[in-house]
Amino acid sequence: MPSIATVYLVGAGPGHPGLLTLRAVECLQNADLVLYDRLVSPLLLEHAPASAEKTCVAELAPHHDERIVPIHDAMIAAARAGRRVVRLKGGDPYVFGRGAEEAEILLEAGIPFEIVPGITAALGAAAYAGISLTHRAHTSAVAFVTGHENPHKPDSVLDWSALARFPGTLVIYMGMSRLDRIVPSLLAEGKDPQTPAAVVHCATLGTQRTLVAPLSDLPRRAREEGLSAPALIIIGPVVSLRNELAWFERRPLFGKRVLITRPRQQAGDMIHRLVDLGAVPFVLLAVEIREPADWTPVDQAIQSLRQYDWLVFTSANGVQAFLGRLEHQGLDLRALGNLRLAAIGPKTAEALRAYHLQPDLVPARYQSEDLAAALTTQIKPGQRVLLARADRGRDVLRERLAAICTVEQIAVYAQVDTLEPDEEVMNALRRGEIEFVTLTSSNIARSLLTWFDATCRRRVETGEIKLVTISSVTSDEVRKLGFAVAAEAAQATVDGVIEALIGLV
Ligand code: SAH
């Protein structure tokens, strides 16, 4: 019999992938099964191991016995089988999250549990919409209220008269579909119709929308602006502070929908930077990194490292793959003692430094041509260069160096195009829901743009979809495929791409 595992009821925060506690990340990293709410961002699931099963609770099949709740059933069965379950819940598990119900069920079933608090939507909305929930000059109390009572409860559970008199900020969850009833109830009980009020939709995300109006106008204005769930209603004088404090909505890419096409290992960094700038990220993992088809040439080169004078890397992946293989062969950094090291750009250099290796050469610009030019000034005739790179890509570096020295090129990793595009992302492109497409290599550009149908093509022509490339080489590839480039990075880095993107806004 496996021993019973602990179930973790974890708060996932309000949406922004950074608004998660360290404890939540630890739990996810150790999970065998993640049962997540519909509103939880898929980016959070990346913390769980690839081998973990991830199930959205909305997709659990109803049980034939109505008394059995599928979520409870799934948690209990998995924990009894010894699997570590993370029940990932929006916001905080104990704020309108039914966390207590789930904990009670676990208690009854004799299953140990832990509650990991999360940032509840009210706190996320307050910070990101610039509405301080309490304020020494305005308000010393705050109340979290549900606008959506359990229909099985008797009608009068919420005391609207007391809420109307409440001397502080009111935050109403799940109230959008009843806004038309909530506001009149408060006004009828004497709440000042001029009280500043707000609706914050999709707080903390690039899709955040905030409406501010006097309380009595709020239902009409929310209807006019088409604001729907998930949203919070915030009522109180602190709402008027928003004008000065709304920092998030002033971020340069706020609300911009950007497609990121990156290898899985590198996507996270770009996503986080764009999210920080306020963008709404869409992600397509266009190219995968795999082991090379044949390690023999790499192993041979590793066995004869003493014969080389320079070891040249053209990507961070190359550094990781080569040094991983070195270790696999039972060697360590001392095997590189006689070599000088070159890196194509800052990321590659950083990858070397992570192994305590200082590159001897990083060119001022980050393309093969620049690396070749920089190397040719340093390489002496008769020297030997080992070039560790992907199994495909441009040949410029080898060609240029071969003119002055002996070059051995080895494929330390393979780049493989994913066969199937993500239909959801492709549909979003077709529907015109994505304005910017970032292209960070010519391989990626080719694999993505060959999937573009007539609709996507037309959107590029009309400028509804703007292609932003990392370098002139990628731009050339894009044009060769018959598309226009809207902007090109001045520096061939992710930061360069993001700057080019900001330039278009
Ligand atoms: N346990 C959650 C609340 C669940 S109830 C928490 O602590 O936040 C669901 C309600 O939360 C939604 O109807 C909406 O009112 C609110 N909500 C959740 N996420 C939100 C977001 N990103 N922006 C605005 N409101 C949100």
XYZ file of N, CA and C and ligand atoms in Angstrom, residues 13-16 37 39 89-98 118-125 144 146 148 172-176 200-205 208 228-233, ligand 1:
161
model
N -2.831 33.213 -6.838
C -2.745 34.650 -7.076
C -3.749 35.093 -8.120
N -3.743 36.401 -8.441
C -4.804 36.977 -9.265
C -4.614 36.810 -10.778
N -3.497 36.290 -11.231
C -3.354 36.112 -12.679
C -1.936 36.325 -13.167
N -1.327 37.440 -12.771
C 0.059 37.727 -13.175
C 0.957 36.567 -12.739
N -7.867 25.579 -11.301
C -9.111 26.273 -11.648
C -9.009 26.849 -13.049
N -9.561 29.813 -14.118
C -8.974 31.158 -14.252
C -7.455 31.186 -14.038
N -5.699 27.066 -6.833
C -6.948 27.831 -6.837
C -6.661 29.306 -7.068
N -7.509 29.967 -7.850
C -7.321 31.387 -8.122
C -7.247 32.214 -6.840
N -6.396 33.228 -6.817
C -6.329 34.130 -5.667
C -5.861 33.400 -4.428
N -6.662 33.490 -3.374
C -6.378 32.820 -2.101
C -7.426 31.727 -1.865
N -7.006 30.579 -1.345
C -7.982 29.486 -1.178
C -9.100 29.811 -0.186
N -8.822 30.706 0.766
C -9.808 30.981 1.816
C -10.581 32.277 1.595
N -10.412 32.907 0.429
C -11.248 34.072 0.129
C -12.154 33.680 -1.035
N -13.403 33.406 -0.731
C -14.387 32.968 -1.729
C -13.829 31.877 -2.637
N -13.029 30.999 -2.061
C -12.378 29.990 -2.891
C -12.800 28.569 -2.556
N -13.714 28.405 -1.640
C -14.163 27.083 -1.214
C -13.017 26.227 -0.696
N -2.588 32.769 -0.989
C -2.236 33.437 -2.245
C -2.675 34.886 -2.197
N -2.253 35.646 -3.189
C -2.670 37.041 -3.274
C -4.091 37.063 -3.823
N -5.005 37.501 -3.002
C -6.401 37.503 -3.439
C -6.633 38.619 -4.469
N -7.659 38.437 -5.302
C -7.914 39.375 -6.404
C -8.002 40.823 -5.916
N -8.573 41.040 -4.727
C -8.721 42.417 -4.230
C -7.359 43.089 -4.075
N -6.384 42.344 -3.567
C -5.062 42.934 -3.374
C -4.365 43.145 -4.712
N -4.563 42.200 -5.632
C -3.982 42.359 -6.969
C -4.568 43.577 -7.671
N -5.889 43.690 -7.626
C -6.560 44.806 -8.302
C -6.161 46.128 -7.656
N -14.416 42.575 2.297
C -14.540 41.744 1.098
C -15.942 41.132 1.123
N -19.175 39.077 -1.082
C -19.544 38.336 -2.295
C -20.792 38.942 -2.913
N -22.330 37.290 -5.173
C -22.974 36.135 -5.780
C -23.213 35.119 -4.696
N -16.281 44.070 -3.835
C -17.289 43.050 -4.115
C -16.774 42.092 -5.182
N -16.672 40.825 -4.809
C -16.264 39.756 -5.721
C -17.520 39.207 -6.399
N -17.342 38.668 -7.596
C -18.405 37.941 -8.314
C -19.689 38.756 -8.411
N -19.559 40.067 -8.594
C -20.755 40.898 -8.551
C -21.211 41.414 -9.904
N -20.483 41.099 -10.978
C -20.784 41.762 -12.245
C -22.180 41.469 -12.762
N -12.753 46.684 -11.799
C -11.451 46.289 -12.332
C -11.589 44.881 -12.906
N -11.429 44.810 -14.226
C -11.585 43.544 -14.948
C -10.188 42.976 -15.214
N -10.022 41.676 -15.046
C -8.734 40.997 -15.305
C -7.551 41.703 -14.652
N -7.706 41.985 -13.366
C -6.656 42.707 -12.656
C -5.322 41.979 -12.732
N -4.261 42.734 -12.819
C -2.844 42.317 -12.848
C -2.384 41.761 -14.192
N -3.303 41.622 -15.146
C -2.923 41.102 -16.462
C -2.884 42.231 -17.480
N -6.063 43.869 -18.294
C -6.774 44.633 -17.243
C -7.519 45.826 -17.843
N -17.126 42.677 -18.131
C -17.752 41.452 -17.638
C -16.828 40.784 -16.629
N -17.206 39.609 -16.151
C -16.384 38.841 -15.214
C -15.136 38.340 -15.963
N -14.035 38.062 -15.291
C -13.812 38.272 -13.865
C -13.495 39.735 -13.561
N -14.221 40.282 -12.625
C -13.999 41.679 -12.263
C -14.384 41.900 -10.810
N -13.792 42.918 -10.229
C -14.125 43.312 -8.863
C -14.772 44.678 -8.898
N -15.656 44.912 -7.937
C -16.255 46.235 -7.786
C -15.652 46.830 -6.521
N -10.298 32.903 -4.341
C -10.320 33.977 -5.301
C -11.705 34.473 -5.592
C -12.550 33.469 -6.297
S -14.138 34.052 -6.666
C -9.437 35.128 -4.795
O -8.969 35.079 -3.659
O -9.190 36.043 -5.551
C -13.970 34.605 -8.328
C -14.077 36.097 -8.387
O -12.837 36.675 -8.036
C -14.379 36.653 -9.753
O -15.756 36.618 -10.033
C -13.890 38.076 -9.616
O -14.801 38.856 -8.902
C -12.674 37.879 -8.737
N -11.437 37.779 -9.512
C -10.609 36.734 -9.615
N -9.534 37.053 -10.363
C -9.704 38.328 -10.758
C -8.944 39.236 -11.540
N -7.770 38.892 -12.102
N -9.416 40.484 -11.722
C -10.582 40.872 -11.172
N -11.340 40.049 -10.424
C -10.911 38.805 -10.215
